[in-house]
mmCIF file of C-alpha atoms in Angstrom:
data_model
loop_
_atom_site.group_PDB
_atom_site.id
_atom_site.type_symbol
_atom_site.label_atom_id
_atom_site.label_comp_id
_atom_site.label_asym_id
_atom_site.label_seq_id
_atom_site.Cartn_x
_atom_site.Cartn_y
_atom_site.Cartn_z
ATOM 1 C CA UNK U 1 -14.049 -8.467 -1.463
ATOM 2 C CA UNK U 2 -12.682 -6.617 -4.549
ATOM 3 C CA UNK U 3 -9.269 -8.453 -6.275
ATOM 4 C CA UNK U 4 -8.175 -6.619 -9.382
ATOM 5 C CA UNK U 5 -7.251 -8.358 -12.599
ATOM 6 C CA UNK U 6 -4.697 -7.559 -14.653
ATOM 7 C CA UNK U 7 -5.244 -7.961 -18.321
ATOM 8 C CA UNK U 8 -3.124 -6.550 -21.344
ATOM 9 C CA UNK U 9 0.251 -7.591 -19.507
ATOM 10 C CA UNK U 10 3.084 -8.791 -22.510
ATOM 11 C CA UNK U 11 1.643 -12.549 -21.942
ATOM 12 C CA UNK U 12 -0.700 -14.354 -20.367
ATOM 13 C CA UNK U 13 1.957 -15.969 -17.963
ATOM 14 C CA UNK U 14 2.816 -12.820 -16.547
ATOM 15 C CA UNK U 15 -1.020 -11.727 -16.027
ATOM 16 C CA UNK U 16 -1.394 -14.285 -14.149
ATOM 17 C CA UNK U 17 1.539 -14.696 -12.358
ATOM 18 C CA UNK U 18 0.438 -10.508 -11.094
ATOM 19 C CA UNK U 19 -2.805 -11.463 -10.328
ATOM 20 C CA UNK U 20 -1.910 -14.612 -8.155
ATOM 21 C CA UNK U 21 0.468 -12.203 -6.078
ATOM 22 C CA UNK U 22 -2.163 -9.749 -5.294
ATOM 23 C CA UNK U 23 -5.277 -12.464 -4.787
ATOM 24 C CA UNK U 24 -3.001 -14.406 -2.938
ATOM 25 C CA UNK U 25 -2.545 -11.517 -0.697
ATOM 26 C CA UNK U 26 -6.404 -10.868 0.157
ATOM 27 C CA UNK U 27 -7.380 -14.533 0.205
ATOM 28 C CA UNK U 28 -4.537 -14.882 2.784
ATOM 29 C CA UNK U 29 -5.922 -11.824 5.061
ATOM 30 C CA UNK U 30 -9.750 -13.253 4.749
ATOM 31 C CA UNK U 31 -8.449 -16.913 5.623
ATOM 32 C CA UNK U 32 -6.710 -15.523 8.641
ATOM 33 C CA UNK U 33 -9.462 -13.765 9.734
ATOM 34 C CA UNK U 34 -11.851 -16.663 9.054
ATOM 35 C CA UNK U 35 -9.648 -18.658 11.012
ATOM 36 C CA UNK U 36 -9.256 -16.428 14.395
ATOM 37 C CA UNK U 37 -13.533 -15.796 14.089
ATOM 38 C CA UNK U 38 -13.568 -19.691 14.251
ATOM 39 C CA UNK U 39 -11.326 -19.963 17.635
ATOM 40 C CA UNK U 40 -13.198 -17.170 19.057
ATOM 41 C CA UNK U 41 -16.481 -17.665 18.357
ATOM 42 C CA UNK U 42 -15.937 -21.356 19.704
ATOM 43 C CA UNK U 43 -14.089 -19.982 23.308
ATOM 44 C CA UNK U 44 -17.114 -17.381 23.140
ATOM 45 C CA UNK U 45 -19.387 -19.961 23.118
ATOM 46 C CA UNK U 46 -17.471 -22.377 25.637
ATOM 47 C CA UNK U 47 -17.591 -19.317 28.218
ATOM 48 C CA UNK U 48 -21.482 -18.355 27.013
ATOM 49 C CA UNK U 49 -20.038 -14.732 25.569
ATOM 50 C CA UNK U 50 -21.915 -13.242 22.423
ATOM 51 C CA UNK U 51 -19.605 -13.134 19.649
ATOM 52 C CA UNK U 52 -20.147 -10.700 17.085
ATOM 53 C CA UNK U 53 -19.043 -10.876 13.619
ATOM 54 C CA UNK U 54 -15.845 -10.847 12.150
ATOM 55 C CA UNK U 55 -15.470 -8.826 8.554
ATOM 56 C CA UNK U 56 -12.683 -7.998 5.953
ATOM 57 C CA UNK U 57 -13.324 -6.187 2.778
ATOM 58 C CA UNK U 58 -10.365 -4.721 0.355
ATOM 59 C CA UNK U 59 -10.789 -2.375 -2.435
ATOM 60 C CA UNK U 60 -8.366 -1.016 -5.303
ATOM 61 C CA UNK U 61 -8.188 1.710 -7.730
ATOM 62 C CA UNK U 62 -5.835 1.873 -10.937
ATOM 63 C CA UNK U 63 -3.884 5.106 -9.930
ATOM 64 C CA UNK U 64 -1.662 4.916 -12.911
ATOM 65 C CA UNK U 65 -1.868 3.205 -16.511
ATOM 66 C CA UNK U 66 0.367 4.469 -19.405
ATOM 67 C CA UNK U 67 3.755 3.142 -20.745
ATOM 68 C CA UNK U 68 3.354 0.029 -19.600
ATOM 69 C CA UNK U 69 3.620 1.004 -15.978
ATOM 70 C CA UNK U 70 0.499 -0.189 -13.652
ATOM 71 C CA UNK U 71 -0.274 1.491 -10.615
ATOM 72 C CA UNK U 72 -2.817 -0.193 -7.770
ATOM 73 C CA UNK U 73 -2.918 0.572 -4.365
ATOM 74 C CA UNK U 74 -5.065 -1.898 -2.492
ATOM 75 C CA UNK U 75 -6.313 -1.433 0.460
ATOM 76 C CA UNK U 76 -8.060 -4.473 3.224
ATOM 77 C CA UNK U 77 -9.731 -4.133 6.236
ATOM 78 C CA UNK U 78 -10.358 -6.354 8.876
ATOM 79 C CA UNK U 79 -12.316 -5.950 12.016
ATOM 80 C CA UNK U 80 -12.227 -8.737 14.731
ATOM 81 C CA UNK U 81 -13.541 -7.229 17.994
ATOM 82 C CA UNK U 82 -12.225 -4.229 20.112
ATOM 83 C CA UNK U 83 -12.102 -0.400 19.743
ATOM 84 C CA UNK U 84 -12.219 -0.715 15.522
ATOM 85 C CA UNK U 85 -10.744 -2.552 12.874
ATOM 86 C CA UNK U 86 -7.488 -1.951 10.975
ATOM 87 C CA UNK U 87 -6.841 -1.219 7.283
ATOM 88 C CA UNK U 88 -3.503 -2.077 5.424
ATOM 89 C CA UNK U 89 -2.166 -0.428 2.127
ATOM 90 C CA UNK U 90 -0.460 -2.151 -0.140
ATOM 91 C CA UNK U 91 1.179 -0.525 -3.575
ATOM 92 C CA UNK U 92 1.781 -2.737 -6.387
ATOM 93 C CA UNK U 93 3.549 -1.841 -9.469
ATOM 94 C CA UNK U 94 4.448 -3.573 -12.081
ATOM 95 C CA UNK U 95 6.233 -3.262 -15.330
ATOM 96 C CA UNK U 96 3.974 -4.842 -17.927
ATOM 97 C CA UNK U 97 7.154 -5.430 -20.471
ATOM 98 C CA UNK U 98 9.096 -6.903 -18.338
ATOM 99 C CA UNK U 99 6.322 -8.833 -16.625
ATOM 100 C CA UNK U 100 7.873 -7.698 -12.944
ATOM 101 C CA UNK U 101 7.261 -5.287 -10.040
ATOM 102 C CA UNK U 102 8.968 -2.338 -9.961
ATOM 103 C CA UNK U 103 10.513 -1.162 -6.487
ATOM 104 C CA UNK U 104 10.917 2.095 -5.584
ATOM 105 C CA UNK U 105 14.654 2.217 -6.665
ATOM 106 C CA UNK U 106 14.083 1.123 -10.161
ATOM 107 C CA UNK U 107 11.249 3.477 -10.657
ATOM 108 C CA UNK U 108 14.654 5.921 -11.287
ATOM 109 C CA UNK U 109 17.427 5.895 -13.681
ATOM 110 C CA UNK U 110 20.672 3.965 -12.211
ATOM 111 C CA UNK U 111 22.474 6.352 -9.867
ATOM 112 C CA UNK U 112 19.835 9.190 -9.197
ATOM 113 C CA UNK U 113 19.317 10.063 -5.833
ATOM 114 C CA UNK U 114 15.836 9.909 -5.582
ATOM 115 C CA UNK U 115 15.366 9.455 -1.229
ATOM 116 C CA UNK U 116 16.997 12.919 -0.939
ATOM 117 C CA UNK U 117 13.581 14.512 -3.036
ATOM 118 C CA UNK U 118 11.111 12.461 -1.252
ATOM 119 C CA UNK U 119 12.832 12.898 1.696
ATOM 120 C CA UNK U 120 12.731 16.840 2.043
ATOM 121 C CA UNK U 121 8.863 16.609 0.844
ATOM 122 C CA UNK U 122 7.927 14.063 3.717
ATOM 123 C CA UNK U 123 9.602 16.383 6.006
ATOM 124 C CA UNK U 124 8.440 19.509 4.327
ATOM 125 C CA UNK U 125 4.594 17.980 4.861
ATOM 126 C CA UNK U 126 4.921 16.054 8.332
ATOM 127 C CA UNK U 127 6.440 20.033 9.694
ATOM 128 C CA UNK U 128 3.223 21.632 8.004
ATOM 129 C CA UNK U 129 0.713 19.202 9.910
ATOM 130 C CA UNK U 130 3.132 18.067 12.778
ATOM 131 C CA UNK U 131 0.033 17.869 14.933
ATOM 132 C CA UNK U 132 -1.113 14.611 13.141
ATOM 133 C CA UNK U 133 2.230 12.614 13.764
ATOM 134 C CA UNK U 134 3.849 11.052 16.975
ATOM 135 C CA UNK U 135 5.596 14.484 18.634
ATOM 136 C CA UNK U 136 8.466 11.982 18.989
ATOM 137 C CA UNK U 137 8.907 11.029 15.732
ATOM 138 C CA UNK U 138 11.822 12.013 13.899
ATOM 139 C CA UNK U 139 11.785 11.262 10.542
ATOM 140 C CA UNK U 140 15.077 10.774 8.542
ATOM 141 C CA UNK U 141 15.040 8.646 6.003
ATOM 142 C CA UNK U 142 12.664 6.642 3.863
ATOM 143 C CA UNK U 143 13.322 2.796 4.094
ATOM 144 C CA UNK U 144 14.971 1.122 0.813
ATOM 145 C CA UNK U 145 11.911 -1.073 0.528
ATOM 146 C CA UNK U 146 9.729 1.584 1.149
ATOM 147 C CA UNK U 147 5.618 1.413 -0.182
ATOM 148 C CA UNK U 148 4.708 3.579 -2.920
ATOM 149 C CA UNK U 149 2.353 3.948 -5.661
ATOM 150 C CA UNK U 150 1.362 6.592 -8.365
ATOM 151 C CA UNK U 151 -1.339 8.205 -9.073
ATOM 152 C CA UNK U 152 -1.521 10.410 -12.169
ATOM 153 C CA UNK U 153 1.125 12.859 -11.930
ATOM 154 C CA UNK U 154 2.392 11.909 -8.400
ATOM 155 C CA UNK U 155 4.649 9.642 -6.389
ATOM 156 C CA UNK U 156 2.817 8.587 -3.488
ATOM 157 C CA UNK U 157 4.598 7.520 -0.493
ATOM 158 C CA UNK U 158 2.217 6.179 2.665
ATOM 159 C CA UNK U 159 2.860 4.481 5.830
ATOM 160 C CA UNK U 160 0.340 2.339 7.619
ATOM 161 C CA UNK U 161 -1.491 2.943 10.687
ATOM 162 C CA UNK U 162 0.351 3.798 13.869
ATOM 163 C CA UNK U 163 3.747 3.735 11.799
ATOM 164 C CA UNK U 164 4.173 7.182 11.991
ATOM 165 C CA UNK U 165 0.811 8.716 13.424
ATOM 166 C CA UNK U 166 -1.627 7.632 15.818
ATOM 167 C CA UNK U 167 -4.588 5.329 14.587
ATOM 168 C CA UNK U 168 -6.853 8.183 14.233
ATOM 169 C CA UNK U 169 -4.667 9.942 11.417
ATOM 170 C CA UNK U 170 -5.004 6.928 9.316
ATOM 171 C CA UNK U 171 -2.658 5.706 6.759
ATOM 172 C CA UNK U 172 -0.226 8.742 6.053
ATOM 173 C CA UNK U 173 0.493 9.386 2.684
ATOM 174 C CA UNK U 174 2.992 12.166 0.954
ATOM 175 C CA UNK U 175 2.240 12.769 -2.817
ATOM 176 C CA UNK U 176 5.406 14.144 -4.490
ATOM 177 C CA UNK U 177 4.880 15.541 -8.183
ATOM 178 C CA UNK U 178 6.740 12.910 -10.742
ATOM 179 C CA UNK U 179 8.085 16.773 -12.329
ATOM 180 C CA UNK U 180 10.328 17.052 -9.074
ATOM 181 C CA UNK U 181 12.518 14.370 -10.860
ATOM 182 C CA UNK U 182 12.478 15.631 -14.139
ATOM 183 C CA UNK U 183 14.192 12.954 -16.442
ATOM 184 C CA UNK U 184 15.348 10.762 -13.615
ATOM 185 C CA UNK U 185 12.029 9.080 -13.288
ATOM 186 C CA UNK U 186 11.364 5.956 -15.997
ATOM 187 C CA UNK U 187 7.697 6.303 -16.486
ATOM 188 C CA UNK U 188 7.672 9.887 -16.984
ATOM 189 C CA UNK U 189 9.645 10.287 -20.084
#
C-alpha cells in the first residue's frame, strides 16, 4: 500500500494533521477488508469452501504542486471475491497556508459561478462518448460537494464506478482547462 506524505506544509501540525486524514483513510479500507477476509475465510472453512485471498492496494500521484496548492488523487482497490474488485478515487486538496482542504467552491473567487463551466464541459464530453454512460442518465448538475482534483493545467472532475457509467467504463473523469475560468480560479493567478 502506497500513503503519501506531505512535507513542506506552513507547520508541522498541519503536515500531520493532512497526512493522518489521508492514512487514516487507507488504513480504514485495508482494516475493513482484513476484517470481512477473516469472517469469510472462517464460514469458508466451517462449510469446507476454498477461500481465496482477499487484496487492497492504493496508489497516488501529486497532480498539482505550486502556490501552495497540493493536488493528490488517490486511488484503493479492494478485491474480496466475485466478478472483480472495485477501485475508489479520492481527491484531496489542500491549501498549504492555511493548513486546510480546499472544496470545490473555494477553489473560486466568492460569487463566481463556476458549476455553470464545468457543467456544459461534462455535458459537452458525456454527448461526445454517450455510449460509455447509463443511456438513462441525465446529467444536470454537479453536486456542491462534488470530487475533484488538478492536474497541471486542468480541473478534473471524476465520478466513481457505476455512478454514472457501468463498471466497465471505470471511474469517469472530465478534465476542464483551469484557462476556462480565467481570473476566477485562486491557484491560477
Amino acid at each position: 500500500m502506497k500513503i503519501p506524505k506531505i512535507t513542506k506544509a506552513k507547520d508541522k501540525e498541519t503536515e500531520e494533521k493532512f497526512n493522518k486524514l489521508i492514512e487514516d483513510k487507507i488504513l480504514e479500507l485495508k482494516s475493513q477488508v482484513a476484517d470481512q477476509a477473516k469472517s469469510d475465510y472462517d464460514s469458508y472453512k466451517k462449510e469446507g469452501v476454498e477461500f481465496h485471498k482477499y487484496e487492497v492496494y492504493s496508489e497516488f500521484k501529486v497532480t498539482y504542486n505550486k502556490n501552495n496548492f497540493l493536488s493528490i488523487p488517490l486511488r484503493t482497490y479492494y478485491y474480496t471475491g466475485g466478478a472483480h474488485g472495485l477501485t475508489i478515487q479520492y481527491g484531496y486538496n489542500f491549501d498549504l497556508n492555511k493548513g486546510t482542504e480546499v472544496s470545490l467552491r473555494e477553489l473560486f473567487t466568492e460569487g463566481f459561478d463556476y458549476k455553470s463551466i464545468i457543467n456544459k464541459e461534462i455535458k459537452n464530453q458525456i454527448q461526445e462518448k454517450k455510449d460509455e454512460y447509463y443511456p438513462e442518465l441525465k446529467f444536470t448538475s454537479i453536486e456542491d460537494n462534488q470530487t475533484y482534483y488538478v492536474d497541471n493545467d486542468d480541473l478534473v472532475i471524476f465520478y466513481q464506478q457505476y455512478e454514472i457509467a457501468p463498471y466497465s467504463s471505470g471511474i469517469r473523469e472530465f478534465r476542464i482547462p483551469l484557462d476556462n475560468f480565467k481570473d476566477s480560479i485562486k491557484i491560477h493567478k
